[in-house]
Amino acid sequence: DTEVTQTPKHLVMGMTNKKSLKCEQHMGHRAMYWYKQKAKKPPELMFVYSYEKLSINESVPSRFSPECPNSSLLNLHLHALQPEDSALYLCASSQFSRGARNEKLFFGSGTQLSVL
Amino acid sequence: QKEVEQDPGPLSVPEGAIVSLNCTYSNSAFQYFMWYRQYSRKGPELLMYTYSSGNKEDGRFTAQVDKSSKYISLFIRDSQPSDSATYLCAMSGTGNQFYFGTGTSLTVIP
Protein backbone atom coordinates (compact mmCIF):
# COMPACT_ATOMS: atom_id res chain seq x y z
CA ASP A 1 0.00 0.00 0.00
CA THR A 2 1.56 3.27 -1.15
CA GLU A 3 -1.40 5.48 -0.46
CA VAL A 4 -1.54 8.92 1.08
CA THR A 5 -5.15 9.96 1.70
CA GLN A 6 -6.18 13.61 1.76
CA THR A 7 -9.52 15.14 2.66
CA PRO A 8 -11.39 17.08 1.49
CA LYS A 9 -10.68 16.92 -2.25
CA HIS A 10 -12.18 20.36 -2.82
CA LEU A 11 -12.68 23.28 -0.46
CA VAL A 12 -14.16 26.72 -0.96
CA MET A 13 -13.79 29.15 1.92
CA GLY A 14 -14.24 32.80 2.67
CA MET A 15 -11.46 34.96 4.03
CA THR A 16 -12.91 34.87 7.57
CA ASN A 17 -13.43 31.11 7.73
CA LYS A 18 -11.44 28.52 9.66
CA LYS A 19 -10.98 25.13 8.02
CA SER A 20 -8.62 22.17 8.25
CA LEU A 21 -7.04 19.88 5.68
CA LYS A 22 -6.35 16.30 6.73
CA CYS A 23 -3.81 13.74 5.57
CA GLU A 24 -3.24 10.12 6.54
CA GLN A 25 -0.70 7.46 5.60
CA HIS A 26 -0.20 3.89 6.84
CA MET A 27 3.15 3.10 5.24
CA GLY A 28 5.09 3.61 8.46
CA HIS A 29 6.74 6.71 7.01
CA ARG A 30 8.33 9.03 9.56
CA ALA A 31 8.49 12.20 7.45
CA MET A 32 5.35 14.02 6.31
CA TYR A 33 5.13 17.14 4.20
CA TRP A 34 2.79 19.90 3.12
CA TYR A 35 3.31 21.40 -0.32
CA LYS A 36 1.46 24.18 -2.12
CA GLN A 37 1.15 24.04 -5.90
CA LYS A 38 -0.04 26.77 -8.23
CA ALA A 39 -1.10 25.96 -11.80
CA LYS A 40 1.80 25.10 -14.14
CA LYS A 41 4.33 25.33 -11.29
CA PRO A 42 6.15 22.62 -9.33
CA PRO A 43 5.15 21.83 -5.74
CA GLU A 44 6.45 24.40 -3.25
CA LEU A 45 7.48 23.11 0.16
CA MET A 46 5.64 24.55 3.16
CA PHE A 47 6.33 22.30 6.15
CA VAL A 48 8.11 19.07 7.03
CA TYR A 49 7.52 16.89 10.07
CA SER A 50 10.15 14.32 10.97
CA TYR A 51 9.28 11.85 13.72
CA GLU A 52 6.23 14.00 14.55
CA LYS A 53 8.34 17.12 15.14
CA LEU A 54 8.28 20.16 12.87
CA SER A 55 11.69 20.18 11.23
CA ILE A 56 11.19 22.63 8.35
CA ASN A 57 8.97 25.71 8.09
CA GLU A 58 9.62 27.52 4.82
CA SER A 59 8.66 30.97 6.15
CA VAL A 60 4.98 30.22 5.68
CA PRO A 61 2.50 32.90 6.92
CA SER A 62 0.95 32.17 10.31
CA ARG A 63 -2.51 31.87 8.75
CA PHE A 64 -1.31 28.31 7.90
CA SER A 65 -0.80 26.19 11.00
CA PRO A 66 0.41 22.58 10.71
CA GLU A 67 -0.21 19.84 13.24
CA CYS A 68 1.06 16.26 13.45
CA PRO A 69 -1.09 14.40 16.05
CA ASN A 70 0.73 11.09 15.47
CA SER A 71 3.02 9.36 13.01
CA SER A 72 0.17 8.60 10.58
CA LEU A 73 -1.74 11.88 10.58
CA LEU A 74 -0.99 15.39 9.41
CA ASN A 75 -3.32 18.39 9.52
CA LEU A 76 -3.11 21.87 8.08
CA HIS A 77 -5.28 24.45 9.84
CA LEU A 78 -6.34 27.44 7.75
CA HIS A 79 -7.52 30.78 9.10
CA ALA A 80 -8.05 34.20 7.52
CA LEU A 81 -6.70 33.14 4.15
CA GLN A 82 -6.28 35.47 1.20
CA PRO A 83 -7.47 34.89 -2.39
CA GLU A 84 -3.83 34.42 -3.46
CA ASP A 85 -3.71 31.33 -1.20
CA SER A 86 -5.98 29.53 -3.68
CA ALA A 87 -3.98 26.54 -4.89
CA LEU A 88 -3.66 22.75 -4.81
CA TYR A 89 -2.43 21.67 -1.37
CA LEU A 90 -0.52 18.42 -1.39
CA CYS A 91 0.39 16.14 1.47
CA ALA A 92 3.29 13.73 1.02
CA SER A 93 5.26 11.22 3.04
CA SER A 94 8.62 9.50 2.84
CA GLN A 95 10.47 6.82 4.76
CA PHE A 96 13.00 9.07 6.45
CA SER A 97 15.42 7.40 8.83
CA ARG A 98 17.65 9.23 11.28
CA GLY A 99 21.15 9.37 9.86
CA ALA A 100 20.03 10.34 6.53
CA ARG A 101 18.53 8.23 3.84
CA ASN A 102 15.43 9.78 2.38
CA GLU A 103 14.11 7.93 -0.59
CA LYS A 104 10.81 8.00 -2.41
CA LEU A 105 8.24 10.72 -1.81
CA PHE A 106 4.60 9.70 -2.10
CA PHE A 107 1.91 12.31 -2.66
CA GLY A 108 -1.78 12.38 -1.88
CA SER A 109 -4.31 13.45 -4.51
CA GLY A 110 -4.44 16.96 -3.07
CA THR A 111 -7.04 19.45 -1.86
CA GLN A 112 -8.05 22.05 -4.43
CA LEU A 113 -8.59 25.17 -2.31
CA SER A 114 -10.44 28.27 -3.47
CA VAL A 115 -10.48 31.36 -1.24
CA LEU A 116 -13.22 33.85 -2.06
CA GLN B 1 21.42 28.76 -10.48
CA LYS B 2 18.50 26.47 -9.65
CA GLU B 3 19.25 23.11 -8.05
CA VAL B 4 17.28 21.29 -10.77
CA GLU B 5 16.63 22.46 -14.34
CA GLN B 6 13.92 21.01 -16.56
CA ASP B 7 12.68 22.21 -19.94
CA PRO B 8 9.01 23.17 -19.39
CA GLY B 9 8.00 22.41 -22.99
CA PRO B 10 5.23 22.12 -23.99
CA LEU B 11 6.06 18.95 -25.90
CA SER B 12 3.63 17.57 -28.48
CA VAL B 13 4.17 14.18 -30.16
CA PRO B 14 2.10 11.79 -32.30
CA GLU B 15 0.80 8.59 -30.75
CA GLY B 16 3.40 5.81 -30.88
CA ALA B 17 6.39 8.16 -30.75
CA ILE B 18 9.30 7.79 -28.34
CA VAL B 19 9.37 10.64 -25.84
CA SER B 20 12.53 11.85 -24.12
CA LEU B 21 12.32 14.03 -21.02
CA ASN B 22 15.39 15.40 -19.27
CA CYS B 23 16.62 17.19 -16.16
CA THR B 24 19.98 18.51 -15.13
CA TYR B 25 21.11 19.26 -11.60
CA SER B 26 23.98 20.96 -9.84
CA ASN B 27 24.22 19.23 -6.44
CA SER B 28 26.56 16.23 -6.54
CA ALA B 29 25.12 15.01 -3.21
CA PHE B 30 21.87 13.92 -4.87
CA GLN B 31 21.55 10.14 -4.81
CA TYR B 32 17.85 9.42 -5.29
CA PHE B 33 16.10 10.34 -8.51
CA MET B 34 12.39 10.23 -9.23
CA TRP B 35 10.00 10.91 -12.08
CA TYR B 36 6.40 11.86 -11.38
CA ARG B 37 3.42 12.06 -13.69
CA GLN B 38 0.80 14.66 -12.81
CA TYR B 39 -2.60 15.06 -14.40
CA SER B 40 -4.36 18.42 -14.13
CA ARG B 41 -5.53 19.23 -10.60
CA LYS B 42 -4.32 15.86 -9.25
CA GLY B 43 -1.40 14.94 -7.01
CA PRO B 44 1.88 13.78 -8.60
CA GLU B 45 2.12 10.02 -9.07
CA LEU B 46 5.51 8.36 -8.60
CA LEU B 47 6.38 6.78 -11.94
CA MET B 48 10.04 5.78 -11.69
CA TYR B 49 12.65 5.73 -8.94
CA THR B 50 16.40 5.24 -9.36
CA TYR B 51 19.17 5.13 -6.80
CA SER B 52 22.56 6.46 -7.96
CA SER B 53 23.62 5.95 -11.59
CA GLY B 54 22.25 3.50 -14.12
CA ASN B 55 19.11 2.53 -15.99
CA LYS B 56 15.78 1.23 -14.82
CA GLU B 57 13.01 -0.08 -17.01
CA ASP B 58 9.33 -0.57 -16.20
CA GLY B 59 7.08 -1.45 -19.10
CA ARG B 60 7.15 1.41 -21.61
CA PHE B 61 9.17 3.63 -19.28
CA THR B 62 12.95 3.79 -18.89
CA ALA B 63 14.75 6.04 -16.43
CA GLN B 64 18.44 6.85 -16.83
CA VAL B 65 20.80 8.56 -14.43
CA ASP B 66 24.25 9.83 -15.36
CA LYS B 67 25.78 11.21 -12.19
CA SER B 68 29.04 12.15 -13.90
CA SER B 69 27.10 14.55 -16.14
CA LYS B 70 24.46 15.40 -13.52
CA TYR B 71 21.79 14.47 -16.04
CA ILE B 72 18.69 12.30 -15.78
CA SER B 73 16.26 11.17 -18.45
CA LEU B 74 12.89 9.50 -18.79
CA PHE B 75 12.02 7.69 -22.01
CA ILE B 76 8.47 6.73 -22.91
CA ARG B 77 8.13 4.19 -25.72
CA ASP B 78 4.99 3.74 -27.83
CA SER B 79 3.46 6.87 -26.29
CA GLN B 80 -0.30 6.88 -25.77
CA PRO B 81 -2.82 9.73 -25.45
CA SER B 82 -3.21 8.70 -21.79
CA ASP B 83 0.45 9.67 -21.28
CA SER B 84 -0.57 13.32 -21.81
CA ALA B 85 0.33 14.96 -18.51
CA THR B 86 3.00 17.03 -16.81
CA TYR B 87 6.16 15.13 -15.92
CA LEU B 88 8.18 16.29 -12.93
CA CYS B 89 11.68 15.16 -12.05
CA ALA B 90 12.71 15.18 -8.40
CA MET B 91 15.80 14.28 -6.46
CA SER B 92 17.15 14.10 -2.94
CA GLY B 93 20.28 13.33 -1.01
CA THR B 94 20.68 13.24 2.73
CA GLY B 95 18.25 15.26 4.82
CA ASN B 96 14.52 15.39 4.33
CA GLN B 97 14.11 17.72 1.38
CA PHE B 98 13.25 16.92 -2.20
CA TYR B 99 14.12 19.16 -5.13
CA PHE B 100 11.83 19.41 -8.12
CA GLY B 101 12.19 20.45 -11.72
CA THR B 102 9.61 22.86 -13.11
CA GLY B 103 7.81 20.07 -14.98
CA THR B 104 7.42 19.31 -18.70
CA SER B 105 3.95 19.39 -20.23
CA LEU B 106 3.45 16.51 -22.69
CA THR B 107 0.60 16.04 -25.17
CA VAL B 108 0.32 12.83 -27.19
CA ILE B 109 -1.85 13.37 -30.25
CA PRO B 110 -3.99 10.41 -31.42
PDB file of C-alpha atoms in Angstrom:
ATOM      1  CA  ASP A   1       0.000   0.000   0.000  1.00  0.00           C
ATOM      2  CA  THR A   2       1.562   3.272  -1.148  1.00  0.00           C
ATOM      3  CA  GLU A   3      -1.397   5.485  -0.461  1.00  0.00           C
ATOM      4  CA  VAL A   4      -1.541   8.918   1.084  1.00  0.00           C
ATOM      5  CA  THR A   5      -5.148   9.964   1.704  1.00  0.00           C
ATOM      6  CA  GLN A   6      -6.176  13.615   1.760  1.00  0.00           C
ATOM      7  CA  THR A   7      -9.517  15.141   2.655  1.00  0.00           C
ATOM      8  CA  PRO A   8     -11.388  17.080   1.488  1.00  0.00           C
ATOM      9  CA  LYS A   9     -10.684  16.918  -2.254  1.00  0.00           C
ATOM     10  CA  HIS A  10     -12.179  20.358  -2.824  1.00  0.00           C
ATOM     11  CA  LEU A  11     -12.676  23.277  -0.458  1.00  0.00           C
ATOM     12  CA  VAL A  12     -14.157  26.722  -0.958  1.00  0.00           C
ATOM     13  CA  MET A  13     -13.786  29.146   1.919  1.00  0.00           C
ATOM     14  CA  GLY A  14     -14.242  32.799   2.667  1.00  0.00           C
ATOM     15  CA  MET A  15     -11.459  34.963   4.032  1.00  0.00           C
ATOM     16  CA  THR A  16     -12.914  34.865   7.566  1.00  0.00           C
ATOM     17  CA  ASN A  17     -13.431  31.108   7.730  1.00  0.00           C
ATOM     18  CA  LYS A  18     -11.443  28.517   9.656  1.00  0.00           C
ATOM     19  CA  LYS A  19     -10.977  25.131   8.022  1.00  0.00           C
ATOM     20  CA  SER A  20      -8.619  22.166   8.251  1.00  0.00           C
ATOM     21  CA  LEU A  21      -7.038  19.882   5.684  1.00  0.00           C
ATOM     22  CA  LYS A  22      -6.350  16.301   6.732  1.00  0.00           C
ATOM     23  CA  CYS A  23      -3.809  13.745   5.574  1.00  0.00           C
ATOM     24  CA  GLU A  24      -3.241  10.117   6.540  1.00  0.00           C
ATOM     25  CA  GLN A  25      -0.695   7.464   5.602  1.00  0.00           C
ATOM     26  CA  HIS A  26      -0.204   3.886   6.837  1.00  0.00           C
ATOM     27  CA  MET A  27       3.151   3.100   5.239  1.00  0.00           C
ATOM     28  CA  GLY A  28       5.093   3.611   8.462  1.00  0.00           C
ATOM     29  CA  HIS A  29       6.740   6.712   7.014  1.00  0.00           C
ATOM     30  CA  ARG A  30       8.326   9.030   9.555  1.00  0.00           C
ATOM     31  CA  ALA A  31       8.493  12.196   7.449  1.00  0.00           C
ATOM     32  CA  MET A  32       5.351  14.024   6.313  1.00  0.00           C
ATOM     33  CA  TYR A  33       5.132  17.137   4.198  1.00  0.00           C
ATOM     34  CA  TRP A  34       2.786  19.902   3.118  1.00  0.00           C
ATOM     35  CA  TYR A  35       3.307  21.400  -0.317  1.00  0.00           C
ATOM     36  CA  LYS A  36       1.455  24.181  -2.116  1.00  0.00           C
ATOM     37  CA  GLN A  37       1.153  24.042  -5.897  1.00  0.00           C
ATOM     38  CA  LYS A  38      -0.038  26.765  -8.230  1.00  0.00           C
ATOM     39  CA  ALA A  39      -1.098  25.962 -11.802  1.00  0.00           C
ATOM     40  CA  LYS A  40       1.799  25.101 -14.137  1.00  0.00           C
ATOM     41  CA  LYS A  41       4.330  25.329 -11.289  1.00  0.00           C
ATOM     42  CA  PRO A  42       6.154  22.623  -9.333  1.00  0.00           C
ATOM     43  CA  PRO A  43       5.146  21.834  -5.738  1.00  0.00           C
ATOM     44  CA  GLU A  44       6.455  24.401  -3.253  1.00  0.00           C
ATOM     45  CA  LEU A  45       7.476  23.111   0.161  1.00  0.00           C
ATOM     46  CA  MET A  46       5.640  24.553   3.159  1.00  0.00           C
ATOM     47  CA  PHE A  47       6.327  22.304   6.151  1.00  0.00           C
ATOM     48  CA  VAL A  48       8.114  19.072   7.031  1.00  0.00           C
ATOM     49  CA  TYR A  49       7.517  16.894  10.070  1.00  0.00           C
ATOM     50  CA  SER A  50      10.154  14.321  10.972  1.00  0.00           C
ATOM     51  CA  TYR A  51       9.282  11.854  13.721  1.00  0.00           C
ATOM     52  CA  GLU A  52       6.226  13.997  14.554  1.00  0.00           C
ATOM     53  CA  LYS A  53       8.336  17.120  15.142  1.00  0.00           C
ATOM     54  CA  LEU A  54       8.281  20.162  12.873  1.00  0.00           C
ATOM     55  CA  SER A  55      11.693  20.182  11.226  1.00  0.00           C
ATOM     56  CA  ILE A  56      11.191  22.628   8.348  1.00  0.00           C
ATOM     57  CA  ASN A  57       8.967  25.705   8.088  1.00  0.00           C
ATOM     58  CA  GLU A  58       9.622  27.520   4.818  1.00  0.00           C
ATOM     59  CA  SER A  59       8.657  30.975   6.146  1.00  0.00           C
ATOM     60  CA  VAL A  60       4.975  30.222   5.683  1.00  0.00           C
ATOM     61  CA  PRO A  61       2.503  32.897   6.920  1.00  0.00           C
ATOM     62  CA  SER A  62       0.948  32.170  10.308  1.00  0.00           C
ATOM     63  CA  ARG A  63      -2.508  31.866   8.753  1.00  0.00           C
ATOM     64  CA  PHE A  64      -1.314  28.315   7.902  1.00  0.00           C
ATOM     65  CA  SER A  65      -0.800  26.187  11.003  1.00  0.00           C
ATOM     66  CA  PRO A  66       0.407  22.579  10.710  1.00  0.00           C
ATOM     67  CA  GLU A  67      -0.205  19.839  13.236  1.00  0.00           C
ATOM     68  CA  CYS A  68       1.056  16.259  13.448  1.00  0.00           C
ATOM     69  CA  PRO A  69      -1.090  14.396  16.053  1.00  0.00           C
ATOM     70  CA  ASN A  70       0.729  11.089  15.466  1.00  0.00           C
ATOM     71  CA  SER A  71       3.019   9.356  13.009  1.00  0.00           C
ATOM     72  CA  SER A  72       0.166   8.596  10.577  1.00  0.00           C
ATOM     73  CA  LEU A  73      -1.738  11.885  10.580  1.00  0.00           C
ATOM     74  CA  LEU A  74      -0.994  15.390   9.415  1.00  0.00           C
ATOM     75  CA  ASN A  75      -3.317  18.393   9.521  1.00  0.00           C
ATOM     76  CA  LEU A  76      -3.114  21.873   8.077  1.00  0.00           C
ATOM     77  CA  HIS A  77      -5.277  24.453   9.837  1.00  0.00           C
ATOM     78  CA  LEU A  78      -6.339  27.439   7.754  1.00  0.00           C
ATOM     79  CA  HIS A  79      -7.517  30.779   9.097  1.00  0.00           C
ATOM     80  CA  ALA A  80      -8.048  34.204   7.524  1.00  0.00           C
ATOM     81  CA  LEU A  81      -6.699  33.144   4.152  1.00  0.00           C
ATOM     82  CA  GLN A  82      -6.285  35.470   1.202  1.00  0.00           C
ATOM     83  CA  PRO A  83      -7.466  34.886  -2.394  1.00  0.00           C
ATOM     84  CA  GLU A  84      -3.830  34.416  -3.457  1.00  0.00           C
ATOM     85  CA  ASP A  85      -3.714  31.332  -1.204  1.00  0.00           C
ATOM     86  CA  SER A  86      -5.977  29.531  -3.677  1.00  0.00           C
ATOM     87  CA  ALA A  87      -3.977  26.535  -4.891  1.00  0.00           C
ATOM     88  CA  LEU A  88      -3.659  22.746  -4.811  1.00  0.00           C
ATOM     89  CA  TYR A  89      -2.430  21.671  -1.366  1.00  0.00           C
ATOM     90  CA  LEU A  90      -0.519  18.419  -1.387  1.00  0.00           C
ATOM     91  CA  CYS A  91       0.390  16.141   1.472  1.00  0.00           C
ATOM     92  CA  ALA A  92       3.287  13.733   1.024  1.00  0.00           C
ATOM     93  CA  SER A  93       5.263  11.223   3.039  1.00  0.00           C
ATOM     94  CA  SER A  94       8.621   9.498   2.836  1.00  0.00           C
ATOM     95  CA  GLN A  95      10.475   6.823   4.760  1.00  0.00           C
ATOM     96  CA  PHE A  96      13.003   9.068   6.455  1.00  0.00           C
ATOM     97  CA  SER A  97      15.420   7.396   8.831  1.00  0.00           C
ATOM     98  CA  ARG A  98      17.652   9.234  11.280  1.00  0.00           C
ATOM     99  CA  GLY A  99      21.148   9.366   9.858  1.00  0.00           C
ATOM    100  CA  ALA A 100      20.030  10.345   6.533  1.00  0.00           C
ATOM    101  CA  ARG A 101      18.534   8.227   3.843  1.00  0.00           C
ATOM    102  CA  ASN A 102      15.425   9.780   2.376  1.00  0.00           C
ATOM    103  CA  GLU A 103      14.105   7.934  -0.588  1.00  0.00           C
ATOM    104  CA  LYS A 104      10.808   8.004  -2.406  1.00  0.00           C
ATOM    105  CA  LEU A 105       8.241  10.717  -1.813  1.00  0.00           C
ATOM    106  CA  PHE A 106       4.602   9.703  -2.099  1.00  0.00           C
ATOM    107  CA  PHE A 107       1.912  12.306  -2.662  1.00  0.00           C
ATOM    108  CA  GLY A 108      -1.779  12.380  -1.884  1.00  0.00           C
ATOM    109  CA  SER A 109      -4.312  13.453  -4.507  1.00  0.00           C
ATOM    110  CA  GLY A 110      -4.439  16.955  -3.073  1.00  0.00           C
ATOM    111  CA  THR A 111      -7.036  19.447  -1.855  1.00  0.00           C
ATOM    112  CA  GLN A 112      -8.048  22.054  -4.427  1.00  0.00           C
ATOM    113  CA  LEU A 113      -8.593  25.172  -2.314  1.00  0.00           C
ATOM    114  CA  SER A 114     -10.438  28.274  -3.475  1.00  0.00           C
ATOM    115  CA  VAL A 115     -10.481  31.359  -1.241  1.00  0.00           C
ATOM    116  CA  LEU A 116     -13.216  33.854  -2.063  1.00  0.00           C
TER     117      LEU A 116
ATOM    118  CA  GLN B   1      21.425  28.759 -10.478  1.00  0.00           C
ATOM    119  CA  LYS B   2      18.504  26.468  -9.646  1.00  0.00           C
ATOM    120  CA  GLU B   3      19.255  23.108  -8.051  1.00  0.00           C
ATOM    121  CA  VAL B   4      17.275  21.293 -10.769  1.00  0.00           C
ATOM    122  CA  GLU B   5      16.632  22.455 -14.341  1.00  0.00           C
ATOM    123  CA  GLN B   6      13.920  21.014 -16.564  1.00  0.00           C
ATOM    124  CA  ASP B   7      12.676  22.206 -19.940  1.00  0.00           C
ATOM    125  CA  PRO B   8       9.008  23.167 -19.391  1.00  0.00           C
ATOM    126  CA  GLY B   9       8.004  22.408 -22.990  1.00  0.00           C
ATOM    127  CA  PRO B  10       5.234  22.122 -23.994  1.00  0.00           C
ATOM    128  CA  LEU B  11       6.062  18.954 -25.902  1.00  0.00           C
ATOM    129  CA  SER B  12       3.633  17.574 -28.480  1.00  0.00           C
ATOM    130  CA  VAL B  13       4.173  14.177 -30.160  1.00  0.00           C
ATOM    131  CA  PRO B  14       2.099  11.787 -32.295  1.00  0.00           C
ATOM    132  CA  GLU B  15       0.804   8.590 -30.747  1.00  0.00           C
ATOM    133  CA  GLY B  16       3.399   5.808 -30.880  1.00  0.00           C
ATOM    134  CA  ALA B  17       6.392   8.163 -30.751  1.00  0.00           C
ATOM    135  CA  ILE B  18       9.304   7.794 -28.337  1.00  0.00           C
ATOM    136  CA  VAL B  19       9.374  10.638 -25.837  1.00  0.00           C
ATOM    137  CA  SER B  20      12.534  11.847 -24.118  1.00  0.00           C
ATOM    138  CA  LEU B  21      12.315  14.032 -21.022  1.00  0.00           C
ATOM    139  CA  ASN B  22      15.387  15.403 -19.267  1.00  0.00           C
ATOM    140  CA  CYS B  23      16.619  17.187 -16.163  1.00  0.00           C
ATOM    141  CA  THR B  24      19.982  18.513 -15.134  1.00  0.00           C
ATOM    142  CA  TYR B  25      21.110  19.260 -11.601  1.00  0.00           C
ATOM    143  CA  SER B  26      23.978  20.955  -9.837  1.00  0.00           C
ATOM    144  CA  ASN B  27      24.217  19.229  -6.436  1.00  0.00           C
ATOM    145  CA  SER B  28      26.563  16.227  -6.543  1.00  0.00           C
ATOM    146  CA  ALA B  29      25.118  15.006  -3.207  1.00  0.00           C
ATOM    147  CA  PHE B  30      21.868  13.925  -4.865  1.00  0.00           C
ATOM    148  CA  GLN B  31      21.552  10.140  -4.809  1.00  0.00           C
ATOM    149  CA  TYR B  32      17.846   9.418  -5.286  1.00  0.00           C
ATOM    150  CA  PHE B  33      16.100  10.337  -8.506  1.00  0.00           C
ATOM    151  CA  MET B  34      12.395  10.234  -9.233  1.00  0.00           C
ATOM    152  CA  TRP B  35       9.996  10.913 -12.075  1.00  0.00           C
ATOM    153  CA  TYR B  36       6.405  11.855 -11.377  1.00  0.00           C
ATOM    154  CA  ARG B  37       3.417  12.065 -13.689  1.00  0.00           C
ATOM    155  CA  GLN B  38       0.801  14.661 -12.807  1.00  0.00           C
ATOM    156  CA  TYR B  39      -2.599  15.059 -14.398  1.00  0.00           C
ATOM    157  CA  SER B  40      -4.359  18.416 -14.135  1.00  0.00           C
ATOM    158  CA  ARG B  41      -5.533  19.231 -10.596  1.00  0.00           C
ATOM    159  CA  LYS B  42      -4.323  15.856  -9.252  1.00  0.00           C
ATOM    160  CA  GLY B  43      -1.404  14.942  -7.009  1.00  0.00           C
ATOM    161  CA  PRO B  44       1.881  13.783  -8.604  1.00  0.00           C
ATOM    162  CA  GLU B  45       2.120  10.016  -9.074  1.00  0.00           C
ATOM    163  CA  LEU B  46       5.505   8.360  -8.596  1.00  0.00           C
ATOM    164  CA  LEU B  47       6.379   6.784 -11.938  1.00  0.00           C
ATOM    165  CA  MET B  48      10.038   5.782 -11.686  1.00  0.00           C
ATOM    166  CA  TYR B  49      12.651   5.733  -8.941  1.00  0.00           C
ATOM    167  CA  THR B  50      16.401   5.236  -9.359  1.00  0.00           C
ATOM    168  CA  TYR B  51      19.172   5.133  -6.804  1.00  0.00           C
ATOM    169  CA  SER B  52      22.561   6.461  -7.960  1.00  0.00           C
ATOM    170  CA  SER B  53      23.619   5.951 -11.593  1.00  0.00           C
ATOM    171  CA  GLY B  54      22.252   3.500 -14.123  1.00  0.00           C
ATOM    172  CA  ASN B  55      19.113   2.529 -15.990  1.00  0.00           C
ATOM    173  CA  LYS B  56      15.782   1.231 -14.818  1.00  0.00           C
ATOM    174  CA  GLU B  57      13.009  -0.084 -17.011  1.00  0.00           C
ATOM    175  CA  ASP B  58       9.330  -0.575 -16.198  1.00  0.00           C
ATOM    176  CA  GLY B  59       7.084  -1.453 -19.103  1.00  0.00           C
ATOM    177  CA  ARG B  60       7.151   1.407 -21.613  1.00  0.00           C
ATOM    178  CA  PHE B  61       9.170   3.628 -19.281  1.00  0.00           C
ATOM    179  CA  THR B  62      12.953   3.795 -18.888  1.00  0.00           C
ATOM    180  CA  ALA B  63      14.755   6.042 -16.427  1.00  0.00           C
ATOM    181  CA  GLN B  64      18.440   6.849 -16.833  1.00  0.00           C
ATOM    182  CA  VAL B  65      20.797   8.564 -14.426  1.00  0.00           C
ATOM    183  CA  ASP B  66      24.252   9.833 -15.364  1.00  0.00           C
ATOM    184  CA  LYS B  67      25.779  11.212 -12.188  1.00  0.00           C
ATOM    185  CA  SER B  68      29.042  12.148 -13.900  1.00  0.00           C
ATOM    186  CA  SER B  69      27.104  14.553 -16.136  1.00  0.00           C
ATOM    187  CA  LYS B  70      24.463  15.396 -13.523  1.00  0.00           C
ATOM    188  CA  TYR B  71      21.793  14.471 -16.038  1.00  0.00           C
ATOM    189  CA  ILE B  72      18.693  12.297 -15.777  1.00  0.00           C
ATOM    190  CA  SER B  73      16.259  11.166 -18.454  1.00  0.00           C
ATOM    191  CA  LEU B  74      12.888   9.497 -18.790  1.00  0.00           C
ATOM    192  CA  PHE B  75      12.020   7.689 -22.013  1.00  0.00           C
ATOM    193  CA  ILE B  76       8.473   6.725 -22.912  1.00  0.00           C
ATOM    194  CA  ARG B  77       8.132   4.190 -25.715  1.00  0.00           C
ATOM    195  CA  ASP B  78       4.995   3.738 -27.828  1.00  0.00           C
ATOM    196  CA  SER B  79       3.459   6.869 -26.294  1.00  0.00           C
ATOM    197  CA  GLN B  80      -0.304   6.878 -25.766  1.00  0.00           C
ATOM    198  CA  PRO B  81      -2.823   9.729 -25.448  1.00  0.00           C
ATOM    199  CA  SER B  82      -3.214   8.698 -21.788  1.00  0.00           C
ATOM    200  CA  ASP B  83       0.449   9.673 -21.280  1.00  0.00           C
ATOM    201  CA  SER B  84      -0.567  13.322 -21.812  1.00  0.00           C
ATOM    202  CA  ALA B  85       0.327  14.964 -18.507  1.00  0.00           C
ATOM    203  CA  THR B  86       2.995  17.027 -16.810  1.00  0.00           C
ATOM    204  CA  TYR B  87       6.165  15.133 -15.918  1.00  0.00           C
ATOM    205  CA  LEU B  88       8.180  16.290 -12.925  1.00  0.00           C
ATOM    206  CA  CYS B  89      11.683  15.163 -12.054  1.00  0.00           C
ATOM    207  CA  ALA B  90      12.707  15.179  -8.402  1.00  0.00           C
ATOM    208  CA  MET B  91      15.802  14.276  -6.463  1.00  0.00           C
ATOM    209  CA  SER B  92      17.155  14.103  -2.939  1.00  0.00           C
ATOM    210  CA  GLY B  93      20.284  13.333  -1.014  1.00  0.00           C
ATOM    211  CA  THR B  94      20.679  13.245   2.729  1.00  0.00           C
ATOM    212  CA  GLY B  95      18.255  15.255   4.816  1.00  0.00           C
ATOM    213  CA  ASN B  96      14.515  15.392   4.328  1.00  0.00           C
ATOM    214  CA  GLN B  97      14.110  17.719   1.375  1.00  0.00           C
ATOM    215  CA  PHE B  98      13.248  16.922  -2.204  1.00  0.00           C
ATOM    216  CA  TYR B  99      14.122  19.159  -5.134  1.00  0.00           C
ATOM    217  CA  PHE B 100      11.832  19.412  -8.122  1.00  0.00           C
ATOM    218  CA  GLY B 101      12.193  20.448 -11.721  1.00  0.00           C
ATOM    219  CA  THR B 102       9.614  22.862 -13.106  1.00  0.00           C
ATOM    220  CA  GLY B 103       7.808  20.070 -14.980  1.00  0.00           C
ATOM    221  CA  THR B 104       7.422  19.308 -18.703  1.00  0.00           C
ATOM    222  CA  SER B 105       3.949  19.390 -20.234  1.00  0.00           C
ATOM    223  CA  LEU B 106       3.453  16.509 -22.690  1.00  0.00           C
ATOM    224  CA  THR B 107       0.603  16.043 -25.172  1.00  0.00           C
ATOM    225  CA  VAL B 108       0.319  12.826 -27.195  1.00  0.00           C
ATOM    226  CA  ILE B 109      -1.845  13.366 -30.251  1.00  0.00           C
ATOM    227  CA  PRO B 110      -3.994  10.409 -31.421  1.00  0.00           C
TER     228      PRO B 110
END
